[in-house]
Short mmCIF file of C-alpha atoms in Angstrom, two decimals:
data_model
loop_
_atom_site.label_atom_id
_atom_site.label_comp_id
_atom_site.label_asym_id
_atom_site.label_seq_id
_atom_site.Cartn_x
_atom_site.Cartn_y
_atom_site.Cartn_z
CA UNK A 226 129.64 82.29 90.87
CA UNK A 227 126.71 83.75 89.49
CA UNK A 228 125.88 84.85 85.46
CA UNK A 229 127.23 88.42 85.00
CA UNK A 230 123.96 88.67 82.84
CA UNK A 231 120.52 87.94 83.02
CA UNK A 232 117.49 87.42 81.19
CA UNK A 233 113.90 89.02 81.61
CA UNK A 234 111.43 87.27 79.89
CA UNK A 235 110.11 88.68 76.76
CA UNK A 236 113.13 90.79 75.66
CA UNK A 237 115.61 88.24 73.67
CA UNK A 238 119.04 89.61 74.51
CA UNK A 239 120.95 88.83 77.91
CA UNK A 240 121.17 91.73 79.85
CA UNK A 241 124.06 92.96 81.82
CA UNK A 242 123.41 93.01 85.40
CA UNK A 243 124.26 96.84 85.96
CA UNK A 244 122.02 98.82 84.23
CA UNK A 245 122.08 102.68 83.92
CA UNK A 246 119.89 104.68 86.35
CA UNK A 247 118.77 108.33 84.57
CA UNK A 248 117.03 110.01 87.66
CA UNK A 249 119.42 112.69 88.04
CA UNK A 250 120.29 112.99 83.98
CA UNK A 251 116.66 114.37 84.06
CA UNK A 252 117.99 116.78 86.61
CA UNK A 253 114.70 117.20 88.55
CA UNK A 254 115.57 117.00 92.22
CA UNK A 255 119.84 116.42 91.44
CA UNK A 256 120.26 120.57 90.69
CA UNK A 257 119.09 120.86 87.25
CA UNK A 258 119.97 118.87 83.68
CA UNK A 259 122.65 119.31 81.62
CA UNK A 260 122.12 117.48 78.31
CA UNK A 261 125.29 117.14 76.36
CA UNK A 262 127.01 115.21 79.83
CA UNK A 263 123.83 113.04 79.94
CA UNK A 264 123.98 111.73 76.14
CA UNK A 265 127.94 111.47 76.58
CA UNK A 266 127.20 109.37 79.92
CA UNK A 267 124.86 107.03 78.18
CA UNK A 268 127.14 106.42 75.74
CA UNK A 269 130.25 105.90 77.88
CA UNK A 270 127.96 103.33 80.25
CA UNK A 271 127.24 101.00 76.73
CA UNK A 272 131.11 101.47 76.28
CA UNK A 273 130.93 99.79 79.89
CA UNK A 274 129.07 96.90 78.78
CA UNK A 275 125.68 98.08 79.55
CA UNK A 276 123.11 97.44 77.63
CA UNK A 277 120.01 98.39 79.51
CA UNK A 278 118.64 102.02 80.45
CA UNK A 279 116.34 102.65 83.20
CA UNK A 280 114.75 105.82 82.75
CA UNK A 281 110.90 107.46 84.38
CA UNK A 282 108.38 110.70 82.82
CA UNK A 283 108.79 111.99 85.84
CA UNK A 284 112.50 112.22 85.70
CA UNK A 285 112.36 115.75 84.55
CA UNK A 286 109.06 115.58 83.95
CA UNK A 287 109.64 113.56 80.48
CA UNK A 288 113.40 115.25 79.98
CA UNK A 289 115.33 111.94 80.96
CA UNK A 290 113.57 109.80 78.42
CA UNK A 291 113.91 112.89 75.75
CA UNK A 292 117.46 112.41 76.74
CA UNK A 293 117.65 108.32 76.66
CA UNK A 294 115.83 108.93 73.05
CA UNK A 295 118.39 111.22 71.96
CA UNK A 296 121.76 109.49 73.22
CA UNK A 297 119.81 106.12 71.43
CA UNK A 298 119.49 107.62 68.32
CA UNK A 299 123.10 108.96 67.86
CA UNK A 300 124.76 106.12 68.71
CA UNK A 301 124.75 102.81 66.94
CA UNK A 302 123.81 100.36 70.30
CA UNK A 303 122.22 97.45 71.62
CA UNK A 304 120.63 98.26 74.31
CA UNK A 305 117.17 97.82 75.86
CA UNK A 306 115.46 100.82 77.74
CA UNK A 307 113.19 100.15 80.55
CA UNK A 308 110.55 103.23 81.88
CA UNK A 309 107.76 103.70 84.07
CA UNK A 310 104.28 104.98 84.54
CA UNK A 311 101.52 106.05 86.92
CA UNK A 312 103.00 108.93 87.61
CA UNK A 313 101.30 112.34 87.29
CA UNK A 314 102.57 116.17 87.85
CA UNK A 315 100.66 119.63 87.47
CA UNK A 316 102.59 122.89 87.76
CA UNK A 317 103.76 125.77 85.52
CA UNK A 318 107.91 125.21 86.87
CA UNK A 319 109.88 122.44 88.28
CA UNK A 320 110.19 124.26 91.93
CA UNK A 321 106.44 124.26 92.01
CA UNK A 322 105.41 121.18 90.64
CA UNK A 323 102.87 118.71 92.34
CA UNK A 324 103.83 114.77 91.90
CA UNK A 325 101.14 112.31 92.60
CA UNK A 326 100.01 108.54 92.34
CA UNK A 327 98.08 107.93 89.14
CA UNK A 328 97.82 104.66 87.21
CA UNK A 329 94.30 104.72 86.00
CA UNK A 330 94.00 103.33 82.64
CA UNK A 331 93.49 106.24 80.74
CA UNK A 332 97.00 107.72 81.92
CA UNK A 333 98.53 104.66 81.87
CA UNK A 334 97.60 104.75 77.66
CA UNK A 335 98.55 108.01 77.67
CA UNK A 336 102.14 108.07 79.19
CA UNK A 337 102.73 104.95 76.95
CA UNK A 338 102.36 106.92 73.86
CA UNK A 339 104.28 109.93 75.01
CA UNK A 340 107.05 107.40 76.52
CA UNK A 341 107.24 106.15 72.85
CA UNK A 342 107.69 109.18 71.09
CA UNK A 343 110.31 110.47 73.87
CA UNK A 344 112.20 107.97 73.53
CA UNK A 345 111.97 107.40 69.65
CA UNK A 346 111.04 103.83 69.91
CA UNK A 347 108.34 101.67 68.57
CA UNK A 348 108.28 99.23 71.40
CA UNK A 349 109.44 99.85 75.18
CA UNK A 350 111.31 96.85 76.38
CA UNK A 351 110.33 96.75 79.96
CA UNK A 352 107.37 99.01 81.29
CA UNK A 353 106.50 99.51 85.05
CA UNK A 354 104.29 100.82 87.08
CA UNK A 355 106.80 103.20 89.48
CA UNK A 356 104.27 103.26 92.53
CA UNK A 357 101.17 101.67 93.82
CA UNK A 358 98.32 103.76 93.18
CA UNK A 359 95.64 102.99 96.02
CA UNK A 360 92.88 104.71 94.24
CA UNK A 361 92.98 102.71 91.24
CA UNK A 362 92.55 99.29 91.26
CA UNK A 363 95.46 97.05 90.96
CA UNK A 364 93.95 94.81 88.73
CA UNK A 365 92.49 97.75 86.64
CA UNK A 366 96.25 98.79 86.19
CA UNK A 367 98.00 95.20 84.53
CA UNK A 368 95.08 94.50 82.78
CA UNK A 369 95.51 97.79 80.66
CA UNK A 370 99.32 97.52 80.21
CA UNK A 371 98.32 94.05 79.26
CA UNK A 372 96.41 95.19 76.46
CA UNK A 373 99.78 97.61 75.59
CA UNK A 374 101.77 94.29 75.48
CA UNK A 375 99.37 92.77 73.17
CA UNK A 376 99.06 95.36 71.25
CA UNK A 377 103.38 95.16 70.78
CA UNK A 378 103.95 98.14 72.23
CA UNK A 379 105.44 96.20 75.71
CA UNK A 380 108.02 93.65 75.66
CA UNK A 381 107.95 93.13 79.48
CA UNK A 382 106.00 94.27 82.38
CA UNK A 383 107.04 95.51 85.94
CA UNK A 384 106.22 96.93 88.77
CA UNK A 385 108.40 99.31 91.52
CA UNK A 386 107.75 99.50 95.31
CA UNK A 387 104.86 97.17 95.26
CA UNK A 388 104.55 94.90 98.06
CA UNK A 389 103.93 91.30 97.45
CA UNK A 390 100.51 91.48 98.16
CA UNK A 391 99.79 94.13 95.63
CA UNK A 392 101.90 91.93 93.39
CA UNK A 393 99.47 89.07 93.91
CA UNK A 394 96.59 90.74 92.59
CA UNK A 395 98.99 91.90 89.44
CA UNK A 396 100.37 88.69 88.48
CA UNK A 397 96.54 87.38 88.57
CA UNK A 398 95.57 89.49 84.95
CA UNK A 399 99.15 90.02 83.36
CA UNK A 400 102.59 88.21 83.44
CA UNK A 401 105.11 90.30 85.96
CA UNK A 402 108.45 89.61 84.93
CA UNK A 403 110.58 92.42 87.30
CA UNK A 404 110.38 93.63 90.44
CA UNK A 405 112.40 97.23 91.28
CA UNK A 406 112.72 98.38 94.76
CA UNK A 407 115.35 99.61 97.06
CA UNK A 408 118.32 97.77 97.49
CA UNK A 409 121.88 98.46 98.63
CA UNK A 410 124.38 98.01 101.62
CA UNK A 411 121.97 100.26 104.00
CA UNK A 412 119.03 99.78 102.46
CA UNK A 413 117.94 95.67 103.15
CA UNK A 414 114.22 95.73 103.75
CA UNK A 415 112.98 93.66 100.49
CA UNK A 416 115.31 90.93 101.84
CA UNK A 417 112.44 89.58 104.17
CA UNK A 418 109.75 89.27 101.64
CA UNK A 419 110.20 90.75 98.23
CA UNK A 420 113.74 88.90 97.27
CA UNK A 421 112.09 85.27 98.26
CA UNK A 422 109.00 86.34 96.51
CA UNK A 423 111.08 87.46 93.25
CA UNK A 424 112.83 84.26 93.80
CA UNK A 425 109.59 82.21 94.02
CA UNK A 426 108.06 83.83 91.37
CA UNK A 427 110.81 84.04 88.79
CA UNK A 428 111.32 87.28 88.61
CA UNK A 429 114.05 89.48 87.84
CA UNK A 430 114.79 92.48 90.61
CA UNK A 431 115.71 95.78 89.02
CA UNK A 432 117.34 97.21 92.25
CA UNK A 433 117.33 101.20 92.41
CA UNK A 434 119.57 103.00 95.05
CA UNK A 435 122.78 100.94 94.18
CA UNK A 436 125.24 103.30 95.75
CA UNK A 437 123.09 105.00 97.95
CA UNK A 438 122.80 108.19 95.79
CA UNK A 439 126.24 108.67 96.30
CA UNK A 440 126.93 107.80 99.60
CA UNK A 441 128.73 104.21 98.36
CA UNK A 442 130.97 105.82 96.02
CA UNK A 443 133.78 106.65 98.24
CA UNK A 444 133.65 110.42 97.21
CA UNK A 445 131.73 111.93 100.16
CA UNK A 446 132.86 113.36 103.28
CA UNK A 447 131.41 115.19 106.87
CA UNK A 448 132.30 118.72 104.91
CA UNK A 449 130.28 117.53 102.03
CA UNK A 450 127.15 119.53 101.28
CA UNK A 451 123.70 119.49 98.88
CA UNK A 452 122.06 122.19 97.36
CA UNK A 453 118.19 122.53 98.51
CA UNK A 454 117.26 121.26 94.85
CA UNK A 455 119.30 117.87 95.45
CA UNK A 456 117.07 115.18 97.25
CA UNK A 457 119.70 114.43 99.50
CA UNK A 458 119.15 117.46 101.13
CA UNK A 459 116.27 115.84 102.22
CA UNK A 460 117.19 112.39 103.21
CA UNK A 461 117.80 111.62 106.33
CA UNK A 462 121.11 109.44 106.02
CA UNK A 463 122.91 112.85 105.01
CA UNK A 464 122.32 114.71 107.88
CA UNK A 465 124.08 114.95 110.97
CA UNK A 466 124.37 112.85 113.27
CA UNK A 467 123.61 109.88 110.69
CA UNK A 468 125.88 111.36 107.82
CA UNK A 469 128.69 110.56 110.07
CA UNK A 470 127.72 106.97 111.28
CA UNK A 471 127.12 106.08 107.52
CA UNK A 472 130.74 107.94 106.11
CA UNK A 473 132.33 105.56 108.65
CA UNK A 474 130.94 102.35 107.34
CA UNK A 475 132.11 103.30 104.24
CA UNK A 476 135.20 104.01 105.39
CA UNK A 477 135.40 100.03 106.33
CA UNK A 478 133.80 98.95 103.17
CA UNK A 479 136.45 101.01 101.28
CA UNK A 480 139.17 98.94 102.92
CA UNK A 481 137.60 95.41 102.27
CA UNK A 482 137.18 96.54 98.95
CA UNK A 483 140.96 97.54 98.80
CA UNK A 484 141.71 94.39 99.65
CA UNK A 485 140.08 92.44 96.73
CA UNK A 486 141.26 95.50 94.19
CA UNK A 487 138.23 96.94 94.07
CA UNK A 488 136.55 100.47 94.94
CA UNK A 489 134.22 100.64 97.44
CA UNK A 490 131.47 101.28 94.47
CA UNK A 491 132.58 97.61 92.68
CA UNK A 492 132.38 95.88 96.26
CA UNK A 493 129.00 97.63 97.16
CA UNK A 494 127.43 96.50 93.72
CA UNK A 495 128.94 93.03 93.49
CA UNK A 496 127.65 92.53 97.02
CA UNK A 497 124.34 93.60 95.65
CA UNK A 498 124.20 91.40 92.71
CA UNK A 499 125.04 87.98 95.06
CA UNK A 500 122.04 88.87 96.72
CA UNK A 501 120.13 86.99 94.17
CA UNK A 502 118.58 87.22 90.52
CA UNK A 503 118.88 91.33 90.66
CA UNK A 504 120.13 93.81 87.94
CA UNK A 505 121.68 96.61 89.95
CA UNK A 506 120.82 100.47 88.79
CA UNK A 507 124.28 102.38 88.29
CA UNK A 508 122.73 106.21 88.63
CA UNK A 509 125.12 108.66 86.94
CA UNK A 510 125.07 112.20 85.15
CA UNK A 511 128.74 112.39 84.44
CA UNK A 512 130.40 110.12 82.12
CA UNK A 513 133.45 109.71 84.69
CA UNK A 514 131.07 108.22 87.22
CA UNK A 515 130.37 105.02 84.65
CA UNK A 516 133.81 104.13 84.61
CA UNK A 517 134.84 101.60 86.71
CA UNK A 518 131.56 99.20 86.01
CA UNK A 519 133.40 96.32 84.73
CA UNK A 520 135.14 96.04 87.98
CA UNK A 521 131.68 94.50 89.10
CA UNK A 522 131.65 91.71 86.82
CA UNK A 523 133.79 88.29 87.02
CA UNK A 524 134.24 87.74 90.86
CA UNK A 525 131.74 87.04 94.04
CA UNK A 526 132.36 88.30 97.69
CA UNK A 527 133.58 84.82 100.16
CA UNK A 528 131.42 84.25 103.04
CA UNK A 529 134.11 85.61 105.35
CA UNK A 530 133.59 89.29 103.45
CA UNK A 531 129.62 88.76 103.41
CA UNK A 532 130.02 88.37 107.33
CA UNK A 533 132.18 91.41 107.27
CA UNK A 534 129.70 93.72 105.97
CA UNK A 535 127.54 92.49 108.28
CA UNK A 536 129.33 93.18 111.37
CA UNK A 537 130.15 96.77 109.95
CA UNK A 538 127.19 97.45 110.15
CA UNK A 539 126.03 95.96 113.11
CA UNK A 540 128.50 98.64 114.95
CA UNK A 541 127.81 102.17 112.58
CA UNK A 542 124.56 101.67 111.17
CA UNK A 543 122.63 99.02 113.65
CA UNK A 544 119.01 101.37 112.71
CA UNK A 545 118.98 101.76 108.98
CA UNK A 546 117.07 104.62 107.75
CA UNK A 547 115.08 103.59 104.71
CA UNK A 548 114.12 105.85 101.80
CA UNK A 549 110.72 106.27 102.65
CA UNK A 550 111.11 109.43 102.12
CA UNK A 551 111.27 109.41 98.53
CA UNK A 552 107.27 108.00 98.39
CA UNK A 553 105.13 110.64 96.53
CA UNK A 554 101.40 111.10 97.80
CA UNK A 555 98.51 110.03 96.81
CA UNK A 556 96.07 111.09 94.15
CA UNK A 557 93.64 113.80 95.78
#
């Protein structure tokens, strides 16, 4: 059975291998923040045994990381925090604002500093670049947060929903030491080329999307509904027909799970996690929906259950949908 912890080289501690995703504690896109629940959260997941906190700028347009800083700094903790860049947003509101693709130097610098002071740190543990930008050169990109990490402001560098091709031309100026794309029980693309190049390449896979946004947690069914500021109101998988197909699988996931002990959200992680050298990213904004992480840790699924999930779904979900829809544009 595999480590239930992990190491990513250039930050000294073992890291558990659920980490805490802080998308929706921002509250951009998951119908708006509330603070107090996302500090309390935070503090209940390193209660949980997690010790590293994946967090973005554009999460709330810099209000997650103000948050991670704030939950960090009133509790006595060991744990890492891992962010992103290349990034940028113009607008006067939330409703209106404009997200593109932009990891020229200059802004990389810049969201560096202001990722520092958000989150009250001196050095960021891991930094990544959250998506290609096609108008700046790749190699433009590492070889500034290069600089960063010599300077000691970067323990670690990343990158998130890079192909391994655009990873190439990364790893050629600066060391790349995690990998975060999509990963969970619908969502399998990266296992055709970007687990067996994380594998190759030693590097450790930061998988976002977990449960699904939700979907994996057992808590959703066909009456359930999203506001128009949730994402999900946008994603394909929760509308009908494919809401449906999807609530049905996890209705057969739930009852494998039942029979190891678990809930569906332990099985759909653990299966995750034997996938290969991957940290899994536990989103939550309520402090109730950390509980239940340790459930993940201490046990592996048997070939027979791997097979299982397999030919579940095989008969509900035999098209995946992937999250494509999630990609932000380009810089004009």
């Amino acid at each position: 059975m595999a480590s239930d912890t992990i190491r990513i080289p250039g930050i000294d501690t073992p890291l558990s291998r659920v980490a805490l995703g802080t998308w929706a504690i921002g509250g951009w896109m998951w119908g708006g923040p509330d603070d107090d629940n996302g500090v309390r959260t935070i503090h209940a997941a390193i209660d949980e045994g997690i010790n590293l906190i994946d967090t973005a700028p554009v999460y709330g347009f810099g209000h997650s990381e103000e948050i991670v800083g704030r939950a960090l700094a009133e509790k006595p903790h060991k744990a890492h925090v891992a962010t992103k860049l290349g990034l940028h947003w113009v607008g006067e509101d939330e409703k209106n604002m404009k997200v593109f693709r932009d990891s020229r130097p200059a802004r990389i610098r810049k969201e560096v500093e202001d990722s520092l002071r958000r989150l009250r740190v001196e050095t960021i543990d891991l930094e990544q670049i959250h998506w290609p930008d096609d108008k700046t050169p790749i190699d433009e990109s590492a070889r500034e947060l290069q600089k960063l990490h010599q300077e000691g402001k970067i323990r670690a560098l990343g990158v998130s929903n890079f192909s391994p091709e655009q990873m190439d031309i990364f790893r050629e100026v600066a060391p790349l030491a995690t990998i975060q794309p999509p990963l969970n029980l619908f969502e399998r693309t990266i296992e055709k080329d970007i687990l067996p190049y994380a594998e190759k390449h030693n590097a450790v896979v930061l998988a976002y999307g977990a449960l699904c946004r939700g979907l994996l947690t057992g808590k959703m069914n066909r009456d359930t509904t999203f506001p128009k500021d949730d994402l999900r109101s946008n994603d394909p998988k929760f509308q009908k027909p494919n809401f449906e197909k999807y609530l049905a699988a996890v209705d057969e996931f739930e009852k494998l799970a039942e029979k190891r002990g678990k809930s569906v959200m332990a099985f759909a992680v653990r299966w995750l996690l034997d996938q290969g050298p991957i940290i899994a990213l536990w989103g939550a904004r309520k402090p109730g929906q950390v509980s239940g992480v340790k459930d993940v840790f201490g046990w592996s699924l048997t070939d027979e259950e791997k097979k299982a999930v397999d030919d579940i779904l095989a008969r509900h979900v035999p098209n995946p949908i992937d999250p494509t829809f999630m990609a932000p544009p380009a810089r004009d």
